[in-house]
Amino acid sequence: MTAGAAATPATGSDGGSEDSVCLRAAADFVRRHDTSTLLPLLLPGLDGPQLHALTRHLAFAHAALLVFPPDPATLRAELAACGLTADAPPLPSSVVRDRLAARHGRDAAGLDVSILRPGVRAADGTRRAVEVFALTVPPGSDLGDVAEHERVHQHEAHLAFEVLRPEPLLLRGLCALLADQGAVPDGGGYNPHENGTVLYFTVPAAALAGYRRVELYAPGDHRDVLAGHLADGPADRPAAHSSTGAPTDQPAETLLRLLTGAWATQALAASARLRLPDAVPQGESVDRTALARRTGTDPRALATLLRYLAMLGVVTAEGERVRLTEVGALLREDAPASMRPLALMYGGPFYRSFGALDHTVRTGETAFDHLFGENHFDHFARDPELADLFDRSMAASTRMFDPVPAHPALAAAAARPNGGTVVDVAGGNGELLARVLTAHPGLRGVLLERPHAVEAARRTMAEAGCADRCTYRVGDFADVPADGDVYLLSRVLHDWDDDRCRAILRHCERAMPAHADLLIVERLLPADGSASLATAWDVHMMCNVGGRERRADHYADLLGAAGLDLLAHTPLPLDAALLHARRPERP
């Protein structure tokens, strides 16, 4: 969950669809991650020994979020719709209730907050949970402002790790290691009913997991450690120490880690170009010498690269043998939603243009255009291999699409007497439209794209079994087909400046019947300046495309200029968001 991810009402027209999207996203997050993949995202400065120390002693347990159902029955229905079943009835959550009361100046007695922990089975078979705090917000309640604030700031969203062998000395060591990485103590407590101690931290702004709050849960009574944790803080935190116990110059060390980010990009891109991940059998380890033979690389140089990849969490070393982590497996060409094309793109053309970022900042001109003499769309279109790589790199982030087919606008279109039509404007290789049509057999699709992309979309639809329910239009934004029930604009608007965005939205508005919905997938810049992938992508768009990421209110203004209202926006995986717009209702 990202701060600023969803400034939406607590309930929608279907009685809580925004909560359902958040619940699905949290459950999906829990299924896809484990301790070894999450810790480097939460603490990007971890080196190999530190990561190994933490993964030995911590186990990812749950993701937590706060939702706002109008009543308990709606919450049960939303959980069931997301495939979440709690093993026990809800219990009062006095801790969250008291925090909400303090934050909003409310009487705690007037806040009905409960807690549930529905189980989730992870990809590796491990049983984890989604910890659901529920603040009941009945229709017409004066708690609407509380819900809106909490949706924006996500104060209660966190990731929890259980300490496997909690001993006072170990707990203090774990706290010191987290502090060494820039994590700040953020409260905690002892629960006598569970006989467990909770230590909360806020992780550094550079964290990439989408969560900024982390919980360490230690079974047993550790109030002596808790007292020191609660007393600690930015002003009185002891000097940071490295994993060897020696004092560290944390600002200089932090800057050095940031400065070597380009090395990490090229190490990942090089491993993809050399097909190292493809040469390691899935779920197995391989001898380094054998790996050098398979990939045609120098054994000594390969050993150096593998040591760095292990520090990055891409591989693990077991003596002379190497095994891919879940992160590294994403660089295999045969991985579902493989991110290999993204590594090749970010380590190739976009890497070169980022070297001219200072030109963009100095002149306002796009670095890619300056370096290659034309915009990236034209440049890639003239090179079939680059065009194919770009389309495949876009498909590498399709995890963000997972919750989209469940949106109420699509369900309503599918329920129309003769079925509905979904128009995907600049729909790329058809990945999103294929997911929507697969989820709703009653829907038909129309995809508008450039000629080479249409051919890729035909293949995608055929593989998804939706070829007979989709038609294709070759054209540009002025050719948006009319008479659709739902229109999709996925990762399109961030490519363009405001004037071009307004023109694109006007083309959509003119084609949309009065009842039609517009769904937009983009990353939203957080309104409060908190950490988000959107902030990094904003620099990328400026440097390479000439576009930009935007805040929700900025999109609302663009939509308004095109005669459309932004109704709501809800979070998606990978720090994306789904914006829902329609024509204003007429009296």
XYZ file of C-alpha atoms in Angstrom:
587
model
C 0.000 0.000 0.000
C 1.329 3.430 -0.776
C 0.670 6.600 1.072
C -1.554 8.696 -1.118
C -2.624 5.660 -3.119
C -6.356 6.124 -2.727
C -8.163 9.269 -1.668
C -11.460 7.585 -2.453
C -14.723 7.259 -0.581
C -14.935 4.397 1.908
C -17.632 2.731 -0.126
C -18.624 2.875 -3.756
C -21.870 2.257 -5.528
C -21.477 -1.455 -4.947
C -21.019 -1.072 -1.188
C -17.281 -1.207 -0.728
C -15.504 -1.937 -4.009
C -12.499 0.223 -3.122
C -11.934 -1.895 0.000
C -12.221 -5.042 -2.121
C -9.510 -3.800 -4.478
C -7.231 -3.043 -1.511
C -7.910 -6.447 0.036
C -7.150 -8.229 -3.231
C -3.951 -6.254 -3.673
C -2.819 -7.069 -0.115
C -3.616 -10.775 -0.540
C -1.752 -10.839 -3.862
C 1.214 -9.095 -2.247
C 1.338 -11.703 0.537
C 1.132 -14.579 -1.960
C 3.956 -13.257 -4.143
C 6.546 -12.221 -1.581
C 8.659 -13.909 1.020
C 11.269 -12.780 3.527
C 14.191 -12.882 1.110
C 12.407 -10.815 -1.572
C 10.861 -8.261 0.781
C 13.804 -7.266 2.952
C 15.925 -5.840 0.092
C 12.888 -3.819 -1.056
C 12.247 -2.444 2.427
C 15.928 -1.819 3.189
C 17.669 -1.179 -0.162
C 21.044 -0.675 1.541
C 21.309 -4.244 2.850
C 24.448 -6.075 1.831
C 24.709 -9.833 1.496
C 25.767 -10.704 5.087
C 23.144 -8.397 6.600
C 20.402 -9.848 4.398
C 21.499 -13.366 5.319
C 21.416 -12.476 9.037
C 17.895 -11.073 8.808
C 16.468 -13.905 6.704
C 17.814 -16.457 9.211
C 15.912 -14.870 12.081
C 12.756 -13.364 10.510
C 9.776 -14.842 8.670
C 7.323 -12.712 6.680
C 3.977 -13.185 8.461
C 1.345 -10.783 7.117
C 0.436 -7.536 5.397
C -1.940 -5.247 7.279
C -4.434 -2.650 6.078
C -7.348 -0.604 7.384
C -10.698 -0.798 5.556
C -13.971 1.048 6.051
C -17.053 -1.181 5.594
C -20.508 0.265 6.293
C -21.386 -2.807 8.376
C -19.980 -6.264 9.339
C -22.015 -8.064 6.660
C -20.414 -5.976 3.896
C -16.966 -6.738 5.293
C -17.704 -10.469 5.284
C -18.930 -10.253 1.685
C -15.855 -8.308 0.590
C -13.529 -10.813 2.245
C -15.361 -13.716 0.624
C -15.228 -12.033 -2.794
C -11.444 -11.794 -2.403
C -11.119 -15.442 -1.388
C -10.229 -14.506 2.192
C -11.678 -16.554 5.058
C -10.929 -15.732 8.677
C -10.368 -18.670 11.009
C -11.782 -16.790 13.986
C -14.480 -14.159 14.557
C -13.423 -10.499 14.600
C -12.002 -9.132 17.829
C -11.937 -5.508 19.005
C -8.711 -3.715 18.112
C -8.112 -1.308 20.954
C -4.612 -0.370 19.742
C -5.760 0.868 16.312
C -8.911 2.376 17.802
C -6.839 4.432 20.263
C -4.392 5.495 17.550
C -7.271 6.673 15.348
C -8.841 8.534 18.261
C -5.564 10.313 19.032
C -4.849 11.169 15.403
C -8.285 12.605 14.702
C -9.261 14.021 18.088
C -12.174 11.585 18.411
C -13.716 9.801 21.352
C -12.383 6.240 21.180
C -15.743 4.943 22.379
C -17.308 6.165 19.123
C -14.903 4.201 16.898
C -15.900 0.607 16.157
C -12.621 -1.017 15.084
C -12.231 -4.775 14.737
C -9.392 -7.034 13.617
C -9.417 -10.178 11.483
C -6.536 -12.302 10.171
C -7.746 -14.305 7.142
C -5.153 -16.800 5.975
C -3.387 -16.709 2.611
C -1.466 -19.586 1.052
C 1.771 -18.265 -0.484
C 3.271 -19.497 -3.720
C 5.749 -21.667 -1.771
C 2.967 -23.252 0.284
C 3.674 -21.191 3.401
C 0.595 -20.024 5.285
C 0.562 -16.287 5.929
C -2.219 -13.791 6.578
C -3.765 -10.462 5.683
C -4.323 -8.545 8.901
C -7.520 -6.566 8.362
C -8.409 -3.670 10.643
C -11.985 -2.566 9.979
C -13.402 0.820 11.028
C -17.163 0.683 10.586
C -18.361 3.795 8.700
C -22.173 3.586 8.353
C -23.888 5.561 5.558
C -24.241 9.211 6.570
C -21.667 8.829 9.357
C -19.463 11.777 10.328
C -16.482 9.416 10.074
C -16.141 10.021 6.337
C -13.292 12.511 6.826
C -11.464 10.035 9.052
C -11.787 7.333 6.391
C -10.625 9.692 3.625
C -7.551 10.780 5.608
C -6.620 7.194 6.441
C -7.044 6.059 2.833
C -4.637 8.765 1.708
C -1.972 8.317 4.393
C -2.283 4.566 5.130
C -1.027 4.996 8.709
C -2.034 1.450 9.693
C -0.699 -0.335 6.600
C 2.376 -2.371 7.470
C 4.287 -5.583 6.842
C 4.926 -7.952 9.742
C 7.841 -10.318 10.332
C 7.895 -12.886 13.121
C 11.138 -13.298 15.061
C 11.810 -17.034 14.881
C 13.918 -17.463 18.040
C 13.202 -14.397 20.154
C 15.905 -13.810 22.733
C 16.680 -10.399 24.255
C 20.199 -10.226 22.802
C 18.974 -11.240 19.341
C 16.101 -8.742 19.457
C 18.493 -5.927 20.337
C 20.786 -7.001 17.513
C 17.915 -7.002 15.010
C 16.836 -3.543 16.143
C 20.402 -2.270 15.782
C 20.701 -3.749 12.292
C 17.446 -2.088 11.214
C 18.627 1.215 12.687
C 21.892 0.824 10.782
C 19.790 0.696 7.599
C 17.916 3.887 8.456
C 14.750 2.368 9.971
C 13.229 4.565 12.688
C 11.424 3.172 15.782
C 7.706 3.864 15.454
C 6.057 2.537 18.596
C 5.068 -0.911 19.762
C 3.580 -2.722 22.714
C 3.097 -5.920 24.682
C -0.146 -7.874 24.262
C -0.790 -9.989 27.373
C -3.690 -11.799 25.665
C -1.339 -13.216 23.027
C 1.823 -13.030 25.175
C 3.596 -11.296 22.329
C 5.741 -8.174 21.917
C 5.424 -5.885 18.874
C 8.121 -3.463 17.689
C 7.198 -1.038 14.880
C 9.631 0.744 12.539
C 9.340 3.241 9.701
C 11.699 2.184 6.924
C 13.724 4.648 4.792
C 12.061 6.711 2.075
C 14.107 4.787 -0.508
C 12.129 1.606 0.262
C 10.573 0.022 -2.831
C 8.015 -2.371 -1.331
C 5.175 0.173 -1.269
C 4.940 -0.106 2.538
C 6.783 2.238 4.899
C 5.864 0.623 8.235
C 7.310 -2.689 9.457
C 6.370 -4.767 12.483
C 8.639 -7.216 14.287
C 6.548 -9.671 16.286
C 8.365 -11.550 19.039
C 6.404 -14.233 20.939
C 6.791 -13.762 24.690
C 7.211 -10.889 27.109
C 10.116 -8.694 26.017
C 9.142 -5.442 27.691
C 12.758 -4.703 28.608
C 13.681 -4.606 24.909
C 10.433 -2.749 24.167
C 11.284 -0.018 26.677
C 14.545 0.739 24.905
C 12.804 0.628 21.533
C 10.112 3.102 22.621
C 12.715 5.443 24.077
C 14.796 5.374 20.909
C 14.282 7.902 18.143
C 16.036 10.069 15.568
C 17.289 12.542 18.172
C 18.659 10.067 20.701
C 19.461 7.022 18.593
C 22.944 5.641 19.381
C 25.614 5.827 16.734
C 25.041 3.386 13.898
C 27.292 0.339 13.677
C 28.030 -1.984 10.813
C 27.389 -5.719 10.890
C 30.941 -6.149 12.236
C 30.246 -3.847 15.182
C 32.426 -1.001 13.915
C 30.951 2.528 13.791
C 29.884 3.636 10.315
C 29.709 7.028 8.641
C 26.067 6.457 7.699
C 25.511 9.499 5.408
C 28.637 8.738 3.366
C 27.834 5.026 3.238
C 24.259 5.786 2.176
C 25.482 8.093 -0.587
C 27.968 5.495 -1.828
C 25.191 2.891 -2.049
C 23.062 5.335 -4.018
C 25.907 6.196 -6.367
C 26.410 2.538 -7.257
C 22.812 2.152 -8.437
C 23.955 2.268 -12.066
C 26.216 -0.707 -11.385
C 23.226 -2.707 -10.165
C 21.277 -1.846 -13.325
C 24.129 -3.043 -15.550
C 24.749 -6.170 -13.456
C 21.114 -7.171 -13.927
C 21.122 -6.237 -17.620
C 24.398 -8.133 -18.174
C 23.007 -11.254 -16.498
C 19.965 -11.008 -18.776
C 22.082 -10.484 -21.919
C 24.328 -13.415 -20.952
C 21.214 -15.495 -20.153
C 22.642 -16.498 -16.784
C 19.177 -17.016 -15.209
C 18.112 -19.227 -18.138
C 21.180 -21.412 -17.568
C 20.212 -22.159 -13.942
C 17.480 -24.848 -13.770
C 14.410 -23.651 -11.901
C 14.449 -24.749 -8.273
C 17.933 -26.230 -8.609
C 21.488 -25.099 -8.028
C 24.328 -25.239 -10.547
C 28.097 -25.361 -10.170
C 29.756 -22.039 -11.021
C 32.263 -23.677 -13.356
C 29.462 -25.461 -15.209
C 27.544 -22.177 -15.396
C 30.578 -20.473 -16.962
C 30.736 -23.222 -19.600
C 27.008 -22.996 -20.340
C 27.115 -19.217 -20.771
C 30.490 -18.917 -22.473
C 31.868 -16.611 -19.767
C 35.202 -16.260 -17.989
C 34.973 -18.271 -14.715
C 36.774 -15.686 -12.578
C 34.822 -12.723 -13.985
C 31.579 -14.656 -13.627
C 32.367 -15.414 -9.966
C 32.785 -11.688 -9.325
C 29.468 -10.877 -11.006
C 27.682 -13.672 -9.110
C 29.011 -12.362 -5.794
C 27.500 -8.949 -6.609
C 24.223 -10.518 -7.787
C 24.065 -12.393 -4.484
C 24.423 -9.091 -2.632
C 21.550 -7.732 -4.719
C 19.397 -10.730 -3.766
C 19.231 -12.146 -7.319
C 21.086 -15.398 -6.568
C 22.171 -17.286 -3.473
C 25.572 -18.928 -3.160
C 25.897 -22.385 -1.611
C 29.636 -22.997 -1.661
C 30.560 -23.351 -5.326
C 26.940 -23.726 -6.372
C 24.479 -20.991 -7.349
C 20.698 -20.906 -7.081
C 18.241 -18.284 -8.357
C 16.086 -16.428 -5.831
C 12.474 -15.559 -6.650
C 13.753 -12.154 -7.748
C 16.373 -13.681 -10.042
C 13.866 -16.118 -11.535
C 11.971 -13.142 -12.975
C 14.919 -12.595 -15.329
C 14.377 -15.980 -16.988
C 12.888 -15.667 -20.457
C 10.302 -18.376 -19.689
C 9.154 -16.833 -16.380
C 5.486 -15.790 -16.212
C 5.470 -12.017 -16.842
C 9.247 -12.217 -17.342
C 11.096 -9.010 -16.478
C 14.056 -9.885 -18.719
C 12.874 -7.455 -21.462
C 12.679 -4.689 -18.857
C 16.262 -5.386 -17.750
C 17.428 -5.241 -21.383
C 15.526 -2.004 -22.011
C 16.651 -0.259 -18.792
C 20.208 -1.495 -19.286
C 20.165 -0.581 -23.000
C 18.536 2.378 -24.784
C 17.070 3.969 -21.663
C 20.362 3.535 -19.784
C 22.173 5.476 -22.497
C 19.634 8.298 -22.451
C 19.732 8.579 -18.661
C 23.374 9.536 -19.106
C 22.039 12.777 -20.599
C 19.601 13.505 -17.763
C 21.463 16.714 -16.984
C 20.659 17.917 -20.540
C 16.944 17.408 -19.846
C 17.112 19.212 -16.519
C 19.125 22.079 -18.033
C 17.059 22.569 -21.200
C 13.715 20.842 -20.629
C 14.316 18.765 -23.759
C 13.897 14.992 -23.712
C 17.295 13.314 -23.338
C 16.297 10.380 -25.571
C 15.407 12.744 -28.432
C 18.646 14.666 -27.913
C 20.746 11.480 -27.977
C 19.015 9.524 -30.749
C 17.704 12.407 -32.876
C 14.023 11.374 -32.641
C 11.421 10.410 -30.043
C 11.477 6.897 -28.706
C 8.183 5.873 -30.355
C 9.531 6.671 -33.854
C 12.961 5.270 -33.025
C 11.579 1.939 -31.854
C 9.017 1.743 -34.678
C 11.826 1.824 -37.270
C 13.645 -1.078 -35.591
C 11.472 -4.235 -35.364
C 13.696 -5.815 -32.711
C 13.595 -2.718 -30.512
C 9.839 -2.352 -31.042
C 9.327 -5.958 -29.960
C 11.613 -5.476 -26.934
C 9.696 -2.358 -25.898
C 6.320 -4.104 -26.158
C 7.633 -7.062 -24.148
C 9.143 -4.737 -21.535
C 5.741 -3.093 -21.085
C 4.212 -6.541 -20.567
C 6.736 -7.207 -17.781
C 4.742 -4.980 -15.402
C 1.336 -6.535 -16.055
C 1.026 -7.648 -12.427
C -0.527 -4.242 -11.862
C -3.485 -5.407 -13.992
C -4.480 -8.286 -11.679
C -7.333 -6.480 -9.830
C -8.606 -4.483 -12.832
C -11.122 -7.060 -14.199
C -12.968 -6.977 -10.860
C -13.879 -3.287 -11.237
C -17.655 -2.742 -10.941
C -17.821 -0.868 -14.262
C -16.627 -3.981 -16.103
C -18.969 -6.236 -14.169
C -21.870 -3.923 -15.015
C -20.932 -3.934 -18.708
C -20.756 -7.731 -18.710
C -24.256 -7.877 -17.207
C -25.858 -5.894 -20.047
C -28.591 -7.910 -21.804
C -26.623 -8.430 -25.029
C -23.210 -8.237 -23.454
C -20.994 -5.185 -23.358
C -18.064 -3.832 -25.352
C -14.710 -2.787 -23.926
C -12.541 -0.475 -26.028
C -8.818 -0.543 -25.215
C -7.272 2.663 -26.569
C -3.571 2.205 -27.415
C -3.880 -1.239 -25.870
C -0.354 -2.433 -26.674
C -0.041 -6.190 -26.985
C -3.550 -6.705 -25.582
C -2.492 -8.078 -22.197
C -4.985 -6.006 -20.178
C -7.880 -6.514 -22.601
C -7.223 -10.264 -22.664
C -7.457 -10.387 -18.880
C -10.721 -8.456 -18.917
C -12.294 -10.671 -21.603
C -11.103 -13.829 -19.841
C -12.699 -12.696 -16.576
C -15.984 -11.697 -18.288
C -17.039 -14.128 -21.041
C -20.009 -11.887 -21.855
C -17.819 -8.990 -22.968
C -16.493 -8.182 -26.444
C -13.312 -6.212 -27.050
C -12.039 -3.630 -29.518
C -8.312 -2.786 -29.515
C -6.921 0.371 -31.130
C -3.168 0.381 -31.852
C -0.335 0.790 -34.356
C 0.029 -1.928 -37.010
C 2.883 -3.928 -35.433
C 1.235 -3.783 -32.002
C -2.055 -5.052 -33.434
C -0.262 -8.153 -34.692
C 1.176 -8.758 -31.220
C -2.298 -8.259 -29.712
C -3.781 -10.846 -32.091
C -1.287 -13.392 -30.752
C -2.075 -12.470 -27.144
C -5.822 -12.829 -27.703
C -5.377 -16.178 -29.450
C -3.246 -17.503 -26.580
C -5.900 -16.332 -24.087
C -8.706 -17.979 -26.054
C -10.421 -14.638 -26.717
C -9.672 -14.219 -30.435
C -13.319 -14.641 -31.467
C -14.476 -11.859 -29.116
C -12.042 -9.134 -30.151
C -11.761 -6.862 -33.177
C -8.866 -4.569 -34.053
C -8.542 -1.001 -35.334
C -5.298 0.355 -36.755
C -5.052 4.062 -36.080
C -4.185 6.825 -33.637
C -6.059 8.621 -30.867
C -8.319 10.452 -33.300
C -9.740 7.053 -34.309
C -11.191 5.996 -30.931
C -14.131 3.671 -31.741
C -17.600 4.801 -30.685
C -20.355 2.990 -28.792
C -18.268 1.136 -26.213
C -19.518 0.514 -22.687
C -16.099 0.751 -20.994
C -13.002 2.486 -22.364
C -9.497 1.601 -21.146
C -6.450 3.905 -21.180
C -3.581 1.959 -19.646
C -0.224 3.692 -19.134
C -0.953 6.076 -22.006
C -1.428 9.536 -20.527
C 1.934 9.606 -18.724
C 3.625 9.535 -22.153
C 2.330 13.002 -23.047
C 2.236 16.626 -21.949
C -0.966 18.189 -20.632
C -2.155 19.564 -23.987
C -1.828 16.177 -25.672
C -3.532 14.468 -22.711
C -6.495 16.819 -22.950
C -6.748 16.046 -26.688
C -6.625 12.270 -26.056
C -9.305 12.519 -23.384
C -11.518 14.640 -25.655
C -11.258 11.956 -28.365
C -12.399 9.399 -25.789
C -15.202 11.598 -24.494
C -16.568 12.172 -28.004
C -16.627 8.427 -28.681
C -18.208 7.470 -25.332
C -21.990 7.009 -25.067
C -23.637 8.767 -22.134
C -23.559 5.628 -19.964
C -19.941 4.640 -20.707
C -17.133 4.452 -18.150
C -13.473 5.335 -18.615
C -10.853 3.364 -16.638
C -7.301 4.742 -16.555
C -4.233 2.861 -15.282
C -1.373 5.127 -14.211
C 1.018 5.670 -11.334
C -0.018 8.583 -9.119
C 2.443 10.966 -7.537
C 1.681 11.020 -3.793
C 0.173 14.280 -2.591
C 2.223 14.217 0.630
C 5.642 13.622 -0.953
C 5.991 10.118 0.478
C 8.067 7.439 -1.252
C 6.536 5.964 -4.405
C 7.651 4.297 -7.613
C 5.734 7.091 -9.356
C 8.397 9.588 -8.254
C 11.132 7.544 -9.951
C 8.984 7.007 -13.056
C 8.364 10.763 -13.236
C 12.096 11.261 -13.824
C 12.114 8.385 -16.327
C 9.214 9.839 -18.311
C 10.804 13.294 -18.373
C 14.163 11.930 -19.534
C 13.088 9.300 -22.055
C 9.575 10.039 -23.279
C 8.839 13.684 -22.652
C 5.855 12.786 -20.483
C 5.252 12.877 -16.761
C 3.525 11.223 -13.837
C 0.789 13.245 -12.126
C -1.159 13.565 -8.900
C -4.796 12.539 -8.737
C -6.002 16.157 -8.643
C -3.970 16.878 -11.785
C -5.737 14.037 -13.609
C -9.058 15.348 -12.302
C -8.310 18.727 -13.941
C -7.352 17.097 -17.259
C -10.514 14.992 -17.232
C -12.624 18.015 -16.337
C -11.241 19.924 -19.320
C -12.419 17.043 -21.519
C -15.923 17.030 -20.021
C -15.390 14.054 -17.691
C -15.533 13.671 -13.904
C -12.987 11.680 -11.880
C -15.182 9.555 -9.600
C -12.594 7.529 -7.690
C -9.128 6.034 -7.800
C -8.004 2.831 -6.177
C -4.557 1.278 -5.665
C -3.133 -1.474 -7.877
C 0.037 -3.568 -7.479
C 3.449 -2.063 -8.323
C 2.383 1.347 -7.009
C -0.131 1.843 -9.816
C -3.693 3.139 -9.528
C -6.990 2.678 -11.358
C -8.868 5.924 -12.048
C -12.591 5.796 -12.823
C -14.176 8.624 -14.831
C -17.569 9.301 -16.446
C -19.511 12.150 -17.951
C -21.142 14.338 -15.278
C -24.703 13.339 -14.464
C -27.209 15.720 -16.035
C -30.267 16.926 -14.086
